[in-house]
Amino acid sequence: MINKLSIRQSIREQRKRQEQAEIEWASKQITEKLKTLEAYQNATKILSYAAMPLEIQTSTIHQKAREEGKQVAYPLMGPNEGEMTFYEVDRLEELEVHYYGSLAIKEPNPSCHTLIIPSKGDIMLVPGLAFDRKGGRIGYGGGFYDRYLIKYPFLYTIGVGQKFQLLETVPMEETDQLLKALLISDKSWGCEEIQVI
């Protein structure tokens, strides 16, 4: 089995070859499918992420969820090693860019946003580089989502990505947390929901 580093490198290269229109199309398909999910319809809080340029874009999800009266929260990487918290954000323009190595991530400001503590029935949209049908995920290597999900295992986690990110299997470590569902977009058939549990 190939290792996580090799998978990360391979998926990053594939993402770089995409046209912006492909990312926008995939994001639209995932947004439309997400709105049909019972878990989304019943959720009062959506723990989302501010997408980087080559990721599935979440701005339309944010807008739709806010129109429906849902709270939408975004992660902030904490001062303590590996810590992550979520804060409610009304408008995406309120997010501030922070740098973690070569990654520029838009995050909330804890001095002007409200801390969100998740409850049963809330959902979390989880970005990643690679996924498998058993709920396995390879992220960017920081372990932030895994540590957060250990604290809140009841969250309904949905990995979002494109067909080239769905692998037969991804290597998992003891601390890696499985996702509960995936929304995977493909040019030939739209968006597939994969129920893991």
mmCIF file with all atom_site columns, C-alpha atoms in Angstrom:
data_model
loop_
_atom_site.group_PDB
_atom_site.id
_atom_site.type_symbol
_atom_site.label_atom_id
_atom_site.label_alt_id
_atom_site.label_comp_id
_atom_site.label_asym_id
_atom_site.label_entity_id
_atom_site.label_seq_id
_atom_site.pdbx_PDB_ins_code
_atom_site.Cartn_x
_atom_site.Cartn_y
_atom_site.Cartn_z
_atom_site.occupancy
_atom_site.B_iso_or_equiv
_atom_site.pdbx_formal_charge
_atom_site.auth_seq_id
_atom_site.auth_comp_id
_atom_site.auth_asym_id
_atom_site.auth_atom_id
_atom_site.pdbx_PDB_model_num
ATOM 1   C CA . MET A 1 1   ? 0.000   0.000  0.000   1.00 0.00 ? 1   MET A CA 1
ATOM 2   C CA . ILE A 1 2   ? 1.304   3.462  -0.817  1.00 0.00 ? 2   ILE A CA 1
ATOM 3   C CA . ASN A 1 3   ? 1.866   5.872  2.035   1.00 0.00 ? 3   ASN A CA 1
ATOM 4   C CA . LYS A 1 4   ? 0.039   9.087  2.913   1.00 0.00 ? 4   LYS A CA 1
ATOM 5   C CA . LEU A 1 5   ? 2.837   11.334 1.657   1.00 0.00 ? 5   LEU A CA 1
ATOM 6   C CA . SER A 1 6   ? 2.757   9.758  -1.819  1.00 0.00 ? 6   SER A CA 1
ATOM 7   C CA . ILE A 1 7   ? -1.045  10.057 -1.938  1.00 0.00 ? 7   ILE A CA 1
ATOM 8   C CA . ARG A 1 8   ? -0.905  13.701 -0.882  1.00 0.00 ? 8   ARG A CA 1
ATOM 9   C CA . GLN A 1 9   ? 1.627   14.499 -3.595  1.00 0.00 ? 9   GLN A CA 1
ATOM 10  C CA . SER A 1 10  ? -0.339  12.652 -6.279  1.00 0.00 ? 10  SER A CA 1
ATOM 11  C CA . ILE A 1 11  ? -3.698  14.269 -5.434  1.00 0.00 ? 11  ILE A CA 1
ATOM 12  C CA . ARG A 1 12  ? -2.135  17.739 -5.205  1.00 0.00 ? 12  ARG A CA 1
ATOM 13  C CA . GLU A 1 13  ? -0.714  17.288 -8.710  1.00 0.00 ? 13  GLU A CA 1
ATOM 14  C CA . GLN A 1 14  ? -4.093  16.177 -10.056 1.00 0.00 ? 14  GLN A CA 1
ATOM 15  C CA . ARG A 1 15  ? -5.831  19.132 -8.437  1.00 0.00 ? 15  ARG A CA 1
ATOM 16  C CA . LYS A 1 16  ? -3.376  21.564 -10.040 1.00 0.00 ? 16  LYS A CA 1
ATOM 17  C CA . ARG A 1 17  ? -4.360  20.270 -13.490 1.00 0.00 ? 17  ARG A CA 1
ATOM 18  C CA . GLN A 1 18  ? -8.036  21.145 -13.014 1.00 0.00 ? 18  GLN A CA 1
ATOM 19  C CA . GLU A 1 19  ? -9.745  24.040 -14.726 1.00 0.00 ? 19  GLU A CA 1
ATOM 20  C CA . GLN A 1 20  ? -11.560 26.501 -12.469 1.00 0.00 ? 20  GLN A CA 1
ATOM 21  C CA . ALA A 1 21  ? -14.809 25.593 -14.256 1.00 0.00 ? 21  ALA A CA 1
ATOM 22  C CA . GLU A 1 22  ? -14.391 21.954 -13.139 1.00 0.00 ? 22  GLU A CA 1
ATOM 23  C CA . ILE A 1 23  ? -14.067 22.992 -9.499  1.00 0.00 ? 23  ILE A CA 1
ATOM 24  C CA . GLU A 1 24  ? -17.084 25.268 -9.764  1.00 0.00 ? 24  GLU A CA 1
ATOM 25  C CA . TRP A 1 25  ? -19.170 22.533 -11.412 1.00 0.00 ? 25  TRP A CA 1
ATOM 26  C CA . ALA A 1 26  ? -18.179 19.959 -8.771  1.00 0.00 ? 26  ALA A CA 1
ATOM 27  C CA . SER A 1 27  ? -18.929 22.441 -5.974  1.00 0.00 ? 27  SER A CA 1
ATOM 28  C CA . LYS A 1 28  ? -22.379 23.135 -7.415  1.00 0.00 ? 28  LYS A CA 1
ATOM 29  C CA . GLN A 1 29  ? -23.173 19.409 -7.698  1.00 0.00 ? 29  GLN A CA 1
ATOM 30  C CA . ILE A 1 30  ? -22.132 18.781 -4.100  1.00 0.00 ? 30  ILE A CA 1
ATOM 31  C CA . THR A 1 31  ? -24.108 21.785 -2.835  1.00 0.00 ? 31  THR A CA 1
ATOM 32  C CA . GLU A 1 32  ? -27.258 20.575 -4.604  1.00 0.00 ? 32  GLU A CA 1
ATOM 33  C CA . LYS A 1 33  ? -26.860 17.029 -3.265  1.00 0.00 ? 33  LYS A CA 1
ATOM 34  C CA . LEU A 1 34  ? -26.110 18.234 0.262   1.00 0.00 ? 34  LEU A CA 1
ATOM 35  C CA . LYS A 1 35  ? -29.390 20.177 0.387   1.00 0.00 ? 35  LYS A CA 1
ATOM 36  C CA . THR A 1 36  ? -31.321 16.926 -0.239  1.00 0.00 ? 36  THR A CA 1
ATOM 37  C CA . LEU A 1 37  ? -29.746 15.039 2.681   1.00 0.00 ? 37  LEU A CA 1
ATOM 38  C CA . GLU A 1 38  ? -31.936 14.486 5.711   1.00 0.00 ? 38  GLU A CA 1
ATOM 39  C CA . ALA A 1 39  ? -28.948 15.140 7.985   1.00 0.00 ? 39  ALA A CA 1
ATOM 40  C CA . TYR A 1 40  ? -28.514 18.588 6.429   1.00 0.00 ? 40  TYR A CA 1
ATOM 41  C CA . GLN A 1 41  ? -32.233 19.402 6.512   1.00 0.00 ? 41  GLN A CA 1
ATOM 42  C CA . ASN A 1 42  ? -32.476 18.507 10.210  1.00 0.00 ? 42  ASN A CA 1
ATOM 43  C CA . ALA A 1 43  ? -29.239 20.201 11.291  1.00 0.00 ? 43  ALA A CA 1
ATOM 44  C CA . THR A 1 44  ? -29.321 23.538 13.086  1.00 0.00 ? 44  THR A CA 1
ATOM 45  C CA . LYS A 1 45  ? -25.538 23.998 12.913  1.00 0.00 ? 45  LYS A CA 1
ATOM 46  C CA . ILE A 1 46  ? -23.216 23.391 9.964   1.00 0.00 ? 46  ILE A CA 1
ATOM 47  C CA . LEU A 1 47  ? -19.509 23.181 10.749  1.00 0.00 ? 47  LEU A CA 1
ATOM 48  C CA . SER A 1 48  ? -17.988 24.118 7.419   1.00 0.00 ? 48  SER A CA 1
ATOM 49  C CA . TYR A 1 49  ? -14.600 25.254 6.116   1.00 0.00 ? 49  TYR A CA 1
ATOM 50  C CA . ALA A 1 50  ? -13.404 28.208 4.071   1.00 0.00 ? 50  ALA A CA 1
ATOM 51  C CA . ALA A 1 51  ? -12.242 26.536 0.885   1.00 0.00 ? 51  ALA A CA 1
ATOM 52  C CA . MET A 1 52  ? -8.818  27.093 -0.563  1.00 0.00 ? 52  MET A CA 1
ATOM 53  C CA . PRO A 1 53  ? -8.784  27.713 -4.351  1.00 0.00 ? 53  PRO A CA 1
ATOM 54  C CA . LEU A 1 54  ? -8.481  24.048 -5.436  1.00 0.00 ? 54  LEU A CA 1
ATOM 55  C CA . GLU A 1 55  ? -10.951 22.613 -2.896  1.00 0.00 ? 55  GLU A CA 1
ATOM 56  C CA . ILE A 1 56  ? -14.696 22.101 -3.177  1.00 0.00 ? 56  ILE A CA 1
ATOM 57  C CA . GLN A 1 57  ? -16.059 25.619 -2.679  1.00 0.00 ? 57  GLN A CA 1
ATOM 58  C CA . THR A 1 58  ? -18.455 26.152 0.237   1.00 0.00 ? 58  THR A CA 1
ATOM 59  C CA . SER A 1 59  ? -19.646 29.748 -0.248  1.00 0.00 ? 59  SER A CA 1
ATOM 60  C CA . THR A 1 60  ? -22.996 28.709 -1.771  1.00 0.00 ? 60  THR A CA 1
ATOM 61  C CA . ILE A 1 61  ? -23.552 26.208 1.043   1.00 0.00 ? 61  ILE A CA 1
ATOM 62  C CA . HIS A 1 62  ? -22.893 29.013 3.538   1.00 0.00 ? 62  HIS A CA 1
ATOM 63  C CA . GLN A 1 63  ? -25.360 31.338 1.847   1.00 0.00 ? 63  GLN A CA 1
ATOM 64  C CA . LYS A 1 64  ? -28.094 28.694 1.556   1.00 0.00 ? 64  LYS A CA 1
ATOM 65  C CA . ALA A 1 65  ? -27.692 27.515 5.163   1.00 0.00 ? 65  ALA A CA 1
ATOM 66  C CA . ARG A 1 66  ? -27.845 31.090 6.508   1.00 0.00 ? 66  ARG A CA 1
ATOM 67  C CA . GLU A 1 67  ? -31.007 31.754 4.452   1.00 0.00 ? 67  GLU A CA 1
ATOM 68  C CA . GLU A 1 68  ? -32.545 28.672 6.096   1.00 0.00 ? 68  GLU A CA 1
ATOM 69  C CA . GLY A 1 69  ? -31.736 29.997 9.571   1.00 0.00 ? 69  GLY A CA 1
ATOM 70  C CA . LYS A 1 70  ? -28.897 27.577 10.280  1.00 0.00 ? 70  LYS A CA 1
ATOM 71  C CA . GLN A 1 71  ? -25.776 28.596 12.152  1.00 0.00 ? 71  GLN A CA 1
ATOM 72  C CA . VAL A 1 72  ? -22.633 28.193 10.045  1.00 0.00 ? 72  VAL A CA 1
ATOM 73  C CA . ALA A 1 73  ? -19.286 27.912 11.788  1.00 0.00 ? 73  ALA A CA 1
ATOM 74  C CA . TYR A 1 74  ? -15.691 27.876 10.578  1.00 0.00 ? 74  TYR A CA 1
ATOM 75  C CA . PRO A 1 75  ? -12.543 26.426 12.136  1.00 0.00 ? 75  PRO A CA 1
ATOM 76  C CA . LEU A 1 76  ? -9.779  28.319 13.848  1.00 0.00 ? 76  LEU A CA 1
ATOM 77  C CA . MET A 1 77  ? -6.485  26.547 14.460  1.00 0.00 ? 77  MET A CA 1
ATOM 78  C CA . GLY A 1 78  ? -5.647  27.232 18.081  1.00 0.00 ? 78  GLY A CA 1
ATOM 79  C CA . PRO A 1 79  ? -2.536  28.473 19.823  1.00 0.00 ? 79  PRO A CA 1
ATOM 80  C CA . ASN A 1 80  ? -2.118  25.068 21.459  1.00 0.00 ? 80  ASN A CA 1
ATOM 81  C CA . GLU A 1 81  ? -0.541  22.449 19.204  1.00 0.00 ? 81  GLU A CA 1
ATOM 82  C CA . GLY A 1 82  ? -3.199  20.739 17.099  1.00 0.00 ? 82  GLY A CA 1
ATOM 83  C CA . GLU A 1 83  ? -6.176  22.480 18.688  1.00 0.00 ? 83  GLU A CA 1
ATOM 84  C CA . MET A 1 84  ? -9.164  23.520 16.568  1.00 0.00 ? 84  MET A CA 1
ATOM 85  C CA . THR A 1 85  ? -12.339 25.389 17.528  1.00 0.00 ? 85  THR A CA 1
ATOM 86  C CA . PHE A 1 86  ? -15.327 26.579 15.484  1.00 0.00 ? 86  PHE A CA 1
ATOM 87  C CA . TYR A 1 87  ? -16.891 30.042 15.453  1.00 0.00 ? 87  TYR A CA 1
ATOM 88  C CA . GLU A 1 88  ? -20.162 31.198 13.948  1.00 0.00 ? 88  GLU A CA 1
ATOM 89  C CA . VAL A 1 89  ? -19.708 33.509 10.962  1.00 0.00 ? 89  VAL A CA 1
ATOM 90  C CA . ASP A 1 90  ? -22.489 35.522 9.341   1.00 0.00 ? 90  ASP A CA 1
ATOM 91  C CA . ARG A 1 91  ? -20.609 36.672 6.240   1.00 0.00 ? 91  ARG A CA 1
ATOM 92  C CA . LEU A 1 92  ? -17.592 35.065 4.600   1.00 0.00 ? 92  LEU A CA 1
ATOM 93  C CA . GLU A 1 93  ? -16.008 38.508 4.194   1.00 0.00 ? 93  GLU A CA 1
ATOM 94  C CA . GLU A 1 94  ? -15.496 38.509 7.977   1.00 0.00 ? 94  GLU A CA 1
ATOM 95  C CA . LEU A 1 95  ? -12.905 35.726 7.763   1.00 0.00 ? 95  LEU A CA 1
ATOM 96  C CA . GLU A 1 96  ? -9.220  36.647 8.050   1.00 0.00 ? 96  GLU A CA 1
ATOM 97  C CA . VAL A 1 97  ? -6.299  34.999 6.251   1.00 0.00 ? 97  VAL A CA 1
ATOM 98  C CA . HIS A 1 98  ? -3.788  33.179 8.468   1.00 0.00 ? 98  HIS A CA 1
ATOM 99  C CA . TYR A 1 99  ? -0.719  31.330 7.225   1.00 0.00 ? 99  TYR A CA 1
ATOM 100 C CA . TYR A 1 100 ? 0.287   27.829 8.275   1.00 0.00 ? 100 TYR A CA 1
ATOM 101 C CA . GLY A 1 101 ? 3.467   27.052 6.400   1.00 0.00 ? 101 GLY A CA 1
ATOM 102 C CA . SER A 1 102 ? 2.565   27.417 2.728   1.00 0.00 ? 102 SER A CA 1
ATOM 103 C CA . LEU A 1 103 ? -1.197  27.225 3.366   1.00 0.00 ? 103 LEU A CA 1
ATOM 104 C CA . ALA A 1 104 ? -3.239  30.434 3.475   1.00 0.00 ? 104 ALA A CA 1
ATOM 105 C CA . ILE A 1 105 ? -6.423  29.640 5.411   1.00 0.00 ? 105 ILE A CA 1
ATOM 106 C CA . LYS A 1 106 ? -9.351  31.962 6.034   1.00 0.00 ? 106 LYS A CA 1
ATOM 107 C CA . GLU A 1 107 ? -10.418 31.803 9.677   1.00 0.00 ? 107 GLU A CA 1
ATOM 108 C CA . PRO A 1 108 ? -12.772 33.552 12.085  1.00 0.00 ? 108 PRO A CA 1
ATOM 109 C CA . ASN A 1 109 ? -11.587 36.091 14.629  1.00 0.00 ? 109 ASN A CA 1
ATOM 110 C CA . PRO A 1 110 ? -12.447 34.846 18.144  1.00 0.00 ? 110 PRO A CA 1
ATOM 111 C CA . SER A 1 111 ? -12.746 38.420 19.434  1.00 0.00 ? 111 SER A CA 1
ATOM 112 C CA . CYS A 1 112 ? -15.727 39.144 17.167  1.00 0.00 ? 112 CYS A CA 1
ATOM 113 C CA . HIS A 1 113 ? -17.265 35.725 16.462  1.00 0.00 ? 113 HIS A CA 1
ATOM 114 C CA . THR A 1 114 ? -19.172 33.373 18.774  1.00 0.00 ? 114 THR A CA 1
ATOM 115 C CA . LEU A 1 115 ? -17.654 30.040 19.808  1.00 0.00 ? 115 LEU A CA 1
ATOM 116 C CA . ILE A 1 116 ? -19.795 27.094 18.697  1.00 0.00 ? 116 ILE A CA 1
ATOM 117 C CA . ILE A 1 117 ? -20.048 23.913 20.728  1.00 0.00 ? 117 ILE A CA 1
ATOM 118 C CA . PRO A 1 118 ? -21.548 21.203 18.530  1.00 0.00 ? 118 PRO A CA 1
ATOM 119 C CA . SER A 1 119 ? -24.611 19.189 19.511  1.00 0.00 ? 119 SER A CA 1
ATOM 120 C CA . LYS A 1 120 ? -25.973 15.853 18.381  1.00 0.00 ? 120 LYS A CA 1
ATOM 121 C CA . GLY A 1 121 ? -27.595 16.333 14.975  1.00 0.00 ? 121 GLY A CA 1
ATOM 122 C CA . ASP A 1 122 ? -25.083 18.927 13.767  1.00 0.00 ? 122 ASP A CA 1
ATOM 123 C CA . ILE A 1 123 ? -23.100 18.199 10.627  1.00 0.00 ? 123 ILE A CA 1
ATOM 124 C CA . MET A 1 124 ? -19.499 18.866 9.672   1.00 0.00 ? 124 MET A CA 1
ATOM 125 C CA . LEU A 1 125 ? -18.244 19.275 6.110   1.00 0.00 ? 125 LEU A CA 1
ATOM 126 C CA . VAL A 1 126 ? -14.735 17.862 6.025   1.00 0.00 ? 126 VAL A CA 1
ATOM 127 C CA . PRO A 1 127 ? -12.184 18.804 3.354   1.00 0.00 ? 127 PRO A CA 1
ATOM 128 C CA . GLY A 1 128 ? -9.466  16.381 2.402   1.00 0.00 ? 128 GLY A CA 1
ATOM 129 C CA . LEU A 1 129 ? -7.045  15.276 -0.242  1.00 0.00 ? 129 LEU A CA 1
ATOM 130 C CA . ALA A 1 130 ? -8.217  11.653 -0.509  1.00 0.00 ? 130 ALA A CA 1
ATOM 131 C CA . PHE A 1 131 ? -11.098 9.488  0.682   1.00 0.00 ? 131 PHE A CA 1
ATOM 132 C CA . ASP A 1 132 ? -12.232 5.874  0.492   1.00 0.00 ? 132 ASP A CA 1
ATOM 133 C CA . ARG A 1 133 ? -15.662 4.223  0.632   1.00 0.00 ? 133 ARG A CA 1
ATOM 134 C CA . LYS A 1 134 ? -15.141 3.083  4.227   1.00 0.00 ? 134 LYS A CA 1
ATOM 135 C CA . GLY A 1 135 ? -14.911 6.681  5.450   1.00 0.00 ? 135 GLY A CA 1
ATOM 136 C CA . GLY A 1 136 ? -11.135 6.865  5.429   1.00 0.00 ? 136 GLY A CA 1
ATOM 137 C CA . ARG A 1 137 ? -9.654  10.300 4.789   1.00 0.00 ? 137 ARG A CA 1
ATOM 138 C CA . ILE A 1 138 ? -6.263  11.818 4.169   1.00 0.00 ? 138 ILE A CA 1
ATOM 139 C CA . GLY A 1 139 ? -6.086  15.499 5.053   1.00 0.00 ? 139 GLY A CA 1
ATOM 140 C CA . TYR A 1 140 ? -3.162  17.879 4.973   1.00 0.00 ? 140 TYR A CA 1
ATOM 141 C CA . GLY A 1 141 ? -1.257  16.186 7.772   1.00 0.00 ? 141 GLY A CA 1
ATOM 142 C CA . GLY A 1 142 ? -1.980  18.356 10.802  1.00 0.00 ? 142 GLY A CA 1
ATOM 143 C CA . GLY A 1 143 ? -4.485  16.024 12.477  1.00 0.00 ? 143 GLY A CA 1
ATOM 144 C CA . PHE A 1 144 ? -6.762  18.937 13.462  1.00 0.00 ? 144 PHE A CA 1
ATOM 145 C CA . TYR A 1 145 ? -10.006 17.310 12.317  1.00 0.00 ? 145 TYR A CA 1
ATOM 146 C CA . ASP A 1 146 ? -9.112  13.945 13.864  1.00 0.00 ? 146 ASP A CA 1
ATOM 147 C CA . ARG A 1 147 ? -8.438  15.487 17.278  1.00 0.00 ? 147 ARG A CA 1
ATOM 148 C CA . TYR A 1 148 ? -11.634 17.547 17.086  1.00 0.00 ? 148 TYR A CA 1
ATOM 149 C CA . LEU A 1 149 ? -13.727 14.502 16.181  1.00 0.00 ? 149 LEU A CA 1
ATOM 150 C CA . ILE A 1 150 ? -12.334 12.510 19.092  1.00 0.00 ? 150 ILE A CA 1
ATOM 151 C CA . LYS A 1 151 ? -13.939 15.170 21.327  1.00 0.00 ? 151 LYS A CA 1
ATOM 152 C CA . TYR A 1 152 ? -17.219 15.253 19.336  1.00 0.00 ? 152 TYR A CA 1
ATOM 153 C CA . PRO A 1 153 ? -17.728 11.758 17.872  1.00 0.00 ? 153 PRO A CA 1
ATOM 154 C CA . PHE A 1 154 ? -21.483 12.316 17.463  1.00 0.00 ? 154 PHE A CA 1
ATOM 155 C CA . LEU A 1 155 ? -21.028 14.854 14.643  1.00 0.00 ? 155 LEU A CA 1
ATOM 156 C CA . TYR A 1 156 ? -22.368 13.704 11.286  1.00 0.00 ? 156 TYR A CA 1
ATOM 157 C CA . THR A 1 157 ? -19.215 14.108 9.209   1.00 0.00 ? 157 THR A CA 1
ATOM 158 C CA . ILE A 1 158 ? -19.421 14.461 5.437   1.00 0.00 ? 158 ILE A CA 1
ATOM 159 C CA . GLY A 1 159 ? -16.261 14.365 3.341   1.00 0.00 ? 159 GLY A CA 1
ATOM 160 C CA . VAL A 1 160 ? -16.499 16.359 0.114   1.00 0.00 ? 160 VAL A CA 1
ATOM 161 C CA . GLY A 1 161 ? -14.380 15.859 -2.969  1.00 0.00 ? 161 GLY A CA 1
ATOM 162 C CA . GLN A 1 162 ? -14.119 14.846 -6.600  1.00 0.00 ? 162 GLN A CA 1
ATOM 163 C CA . LYS A 1 163 ? -13.928 11.424 -8.241  1.00 0.00 ? 163 LYS A CA 1
ATOM 164 C CA . PHE A 1 164 ? -10.121 11.485 -8.571  1.00 0.00 ? 164 PHE A CA 1
ATOM 165 C CA . GLN A 1 165 ? -9.913  11.916 -4.782  1.00 0.00 ? 165 GLN A CA 1
ATOM 166 C CA . LEU A 1 166 ? -11.880 8.707  -4.125  1.00 0.00 ? 166 LEU A CA 1
ATOM 167 C CA . LEU A 1 167 ? -9.386  5.852  -3.788  1.00 0.00 ? 167 LEU A CA 1
ATOM 168 C CA . GLU A 1 168 ? -9.848  2.123  -3.280  1.00 0.00 ? 168 GLU A CA 1
ATOM 169 C CA . THR A 1 169 ? -8.382  2.463  0.179   1.00 0.00 ? 169 THR A CA 1
ATOM 170 C CA . VAL A 1 170 ? -6.407  5.055  2.117   1.00 0.00 ? 170 VAL A CA 1
ATOM 171 C CA . PRO A 1 171 ? -3.886  4.185  4.821   1.00 0.00 ? 171 PRO A CA 1
ATOM 172 C CA . MET A 1 172 ? -5.280  4.817  8.291   1.00 0.00 ? 172 MET A CA 1
ATOM 173 C CA . GLU A 1 173 ? -3.559  5.259  11.626  1.00 0.00 ? 173 GLU A CA 1
ATOM 174 C CA . GLU A 1 174 ? -5.013  4.562  15.055  1.00 0.00 ? 174 GLU A CA 1
ATOM 175 C CA . THR A 1 175 ? -5.850  8.232  15.667  1.00 0.00 ? 175 THR A CA 1
ATOM 176 C CA . ASP A 1 176 ? -7.534  8.780  12.267  1.00 0.00 ? 176 ASP A CA 1
ATOM 177 C CA . GLN A 1 177 ? -11.296 9.245  12.538  1.00 0.00 ? 177 GLN A CA 1
ATOM 178 C CA . LEU A 1 178 ? -13.651 7.721  9.968   1.00 0.00 ? 178 LEU A CA 1
ATOM 179 C CA . LEU A 1 179 ? -16.190 9.921  8.202   1.00 0.00 ? 179 LEU A CA 1
ATOM 180 C CA . LYS A 1 180 ? -19.864 8.987  8.264   1.00 0.00 ? 180 LYS A CA 1
ATOM 181 C CA . ALA A 1 181 ? -20.645 9.947  4.645   1.00 0.00 ? 181 ALA A CA 1
ATOM 182 C CA . LEU A 1 182 ? -19.041 11.245 1.466   1.00 0.00 ? 182 LEU A CA 1
ATOM 183 C CA . LEU A 1 183 ? -20.267 13.486 -1.324  1.00 0.00 ? 183 LEU A CA 1
ATOM 184 C CA . ILE A 1 184 ? -18.161 12.800 -4.393  1.00 0.00 ? 184 ILE A CA 1
ATOM 185 C CA . SER A 1 185 ? -18.601 14.678 -7.658  1.00 0.00 ? 185 SER A CA 1
ATOM 186 C CA . ASP A 1 186 ? -17.871 13.238 -11.091 1.00 0.00 ? 186 ASP A CA 1
ATOM 187 C CA . LYS A 1 187 ? -18.279 14.834 -14.537 1.00 0.00 ? 187 LYS A CA 1
ATOM 188 C CA . SER A 1 188 ? -20.026 11.783 -15.975 1.00 0.00 ? 188 SER A CA 1
ATOM 189 C CA . TRP A 1 189 ? -22.698 11.203 -13.313 1.00 0.00 ? 189 TRP A CA 1
ATOM 190 C CA . GLY A 1 190 ? -23.027 14.273 -11.112 1.00 0.00 ? 190 GLY A CA 1
ATOM 191 C CA . CYS A 1 191 ? -22.692 13.707 -7.390  1.00 0.00 ? 191 CYS A CA 1
ATOM 192 C CA . GLU A 1 192 ? -22.741 10.423 -5.508  1.00 0.00 ? 192 GLU A CA 1
ATOM 193 C CA . GLU A 1 193 ? -23.635 10.119 -1.850  1.00 0.00 ? 193 GLU A CA 1
ATOM 194 C CA . ILE A 1 194 ? -21.717 7.351  -0.137  1.00 0.00 ? 194 ILE A CA 1
ATOM 195 C CA . GLN A 1 195 ? -23.193 6.288  3.195   1.00 0.00 ? 195 GLN A CA 1
ATOM 196 C CA . VAL A 1 196 ? -20.472 4.876  5.385   1.00 0.00 ? 196 VAL A CA 1
ATOM 197 C CA . ILE A 1 197 ? -22.597 4.079  8.432   1.00 0.00 ? 197 ILE A CA 1
#
